[in-house]
Amino acid sequence: MSLRHGLLGILAEGPASGYDLAGRFQEVLGMVWPAQHPKIYAELGKLADEGLIEVDSVGARGRKAYRITPEGLAEVRRWLTSTEVDHTMRLQALLRSVFFWLMPADDLRRHLEAEAAYYQRTADFYRELAAAKDRGEYGDSPPTQAIRIAAEAGIRLHQALADWAAWAQTAPLSTDDDPDA
Amino acid sequence: MSLRHGLLGILAEGPASGYDLAGRFQEVLGMVWPAQHPKIYAELGKLADEGLIEVDSVGARGRKAYRITPEGLAEVRRWLTSTEVDHTMRLQALLRSVFFWLMPADDLRRHLEAEAAYYQRTADFYRELAAAKDRGEYGDSPPTQAIRIAAEAGIRLHQALADWAAWAQTAPLSTDDDPDA
DNA sequence: CTCGAACATGTCCTAAGGTACATGTCCGTT
DNA sequence: AACGGACATGTACCTTAGGACATGTTCGAG
């Protein structure tokens, strides 16, 4: 249940509406923790019921901005410092790699090339994000510095996968070329 | 819905029981695609209903070994070659890093050290696995070669995270040292 | 022969995630 | 004045994941 803490963490930066939060999860956070607006609105309702957040203001078009409460701030801090990190890494690309031997050699080559290109693109995206932060385009507030650190992980992870996909094309593997079996 | 394809892929290597599959998912696959036995038994039932696998033999202690059918094999191949890769990378450690600025500096330092140690350990685990494969301890059948490739990804990803955690300790970050707020 | 560990399969319930559906507002352009 | 796009919030439903519970068997060690 990390979504609630993700929401609390973003709200710790300042008040935001469900729509705002959905946007944030879409752009940057979405690559590391996808969340759709229905889940977000539902979770915000629960957090408000529990007193971890409260309505800050109601604006035009029914916009409801939430503000984190002291209890909510304490809860994110507790999560960050006192709970075990879940190291689960569900990567479909890696699951697929276990079954590469079932792919015709030609399809596999194309697949690895596409994968390498995708990961390289994504690594470059994070590289650009990091560069923009380093140029000071987003200021240097603590939240911005933290996102810079997260971006570095994005760069390193995706570059590692891009290099891996390139390496995999040179690795020995007898593929099963007969699709009729 | 990758679990079904994960099961089909393992069964493509040869007949296995739900218990066997749970074991396989626990050891190696578990790090990339966790699955508990209740899910596995349920999915095996569905796969059998759809004719993608069938009961191969019933042994002692109610052991039911399943065998992949030609339709099942075609389905894994279809999944591998004709479906889009889901690049979602849900990493709690990365989500947390976005909120590092909320952690007291001392807790953060300890946290990053523990994280670095964990990732280094895991990278070394995959390194040992890869070395064993390279020494030929598991033969050199196509499935073994594929697992060697997957292990390489495990090494690179976890090493990247270990290096990142070490780097993060040197990155500029004004943390919020006041837990009462 | 007894007992514990590993073998072996399953049900049930809850939580979490994802898609589709549904509704209404405000603003800028044509 | 009409319309489209971005803003904004929600409900309903279905699938997937995970933990708790439940049951019975075989085998080896003491």
Coordinates of C-alpha atoms in Angstrom, one line a residue, chain A residues 6-88:
Chain A
G6 CA 3.0 8.5 -2.3
L7 CA 0.1 10.9 -2.1
L8 CA 1.0 12.0 1.4
G9 CA 4.6 12.6 0.2
I10 CA 3.5 14.8 -2.7
L11 CA 1.1 16.7 -0.4
A12 CA 3.9 17.3 2.0
E13 CA 5.3 19.7 -0.7
G14 CA 2.0 21.7 -0.5
P15 CA -1.7 21.5 -1.2
A16 CA -2.9 19.8 -4.4
S17 CA -6.1 18.5 -5.9
G18 CA -6.8 15.0 -7.1
Y19 CA -6.4 16.2 -10.6
D20 CA -3.0 17.8 -9.8
L21 CA -1.8 14.5 -8.1
A22 CA -3.0 12.5 -11.1
G23 CA -0.9 14.7 -13.3
R24 CA 2.2 14.3 -11.1
F25 CA 1.8 10.6 -11.1
Q26 CA 1.4 10.6 -14.8
E27 CA 4.6 12.6 -15.6
V28 CA 7.4 11.7 -13.3
L29 CA 6.1 9.4 -10.6
G30 CA 4.2 7.4 -13.2
M31 CA 7.3 5.7 -14.4
V32 CA 8.1 4.3 -11.0
W33 CA 4.6 4.1 -9.5
P34 CA 1.7 4.2 -11.9
A35 CA -1.6 5.4 -10.5
Q36 CA -4.9 6.2 -12.3
H37 CA -7.2 8.9 -11.1
P38 CA -10.0 6.6 -9.8
K39 CA -7.5 5.1 -7.3
I40 CA -6.2 8.5 -6.4
Y41 CA -9.7 10.0 -5.7
A42 CA -10.6 6.9 -3.6
E43 CA -7.4 7.0 -1.6
L44 CA -7.8 10.8 -1.0
G45 CA -11.2 10.1 0.4
K46 CA -9.9 7.5 2.8
L47 CA -6.9 9.7 3.9
A48 CA -9.3 12.5 4.7
D49 CA -11.6 10.1 6.7
E50 CA -8.5 9.1 8.7
G51 CA -7.5 12.7 9.3
L52 CA -4.2 12.4 7.5
I53 CA -5.2 15.1 5.0
E54 CA -7.9 17.7 5.0
V55 CA -9.7 19.9 2.4
D56 CA -7.6 23.1 1.9
S57 CA -9.9 24.9 -0.5
V58 CA -12.7 24.3 -2.9
G59 CA -12.3 26.2 -6.2
A60 CA -13.8 26.5 -9.6
R61 CA -15.2 23.4 -11.4
G62 CA -15.6 21.6 -8.2
R63 CA -11.8 21.6 -7.6
K64 CA -10.9 20.3 -4.1
A65 CA -7.4 20.9 -3.0
Y66 CA -6.1 18.9 0.0
R67 CA -3.6 19.8 2.6
I68 CA -1.6 17.4 4.7
T69 CA -2.2 17.4 8.4
P70 CA 0.5 17.1 11.1
E71 CA -0.7 13.5 11.6
G72 CA -0.3 12.8 7.9
L73 CA 3.2 14.2 7.9
A74 CA 4.1 12.0 10.8
E75 CA 2.7 9.1 8.9
V76 CA 4.9 9.6 5.8
R77 CA 7.9 10.0 8.1
R78 CA 7.0 6.8 10.0
W79 CA 6.7 5.0 6.6
L80 CA 10.0 6.3 5.4
T81 CA 12.1 5.6 8.5
S82 CA 10.4 2.8 10.3
T83 CA 9.0 0.4 7.7
E84 CA 10.8 -2.3 5.7
V85 CA 11.6 -1.5 2.1
D86 CA 9.7 -3.8 -0.3
H87 CA 12.4 -4.8 -2.8
T88 CA 10.1 -6.6 -5.2

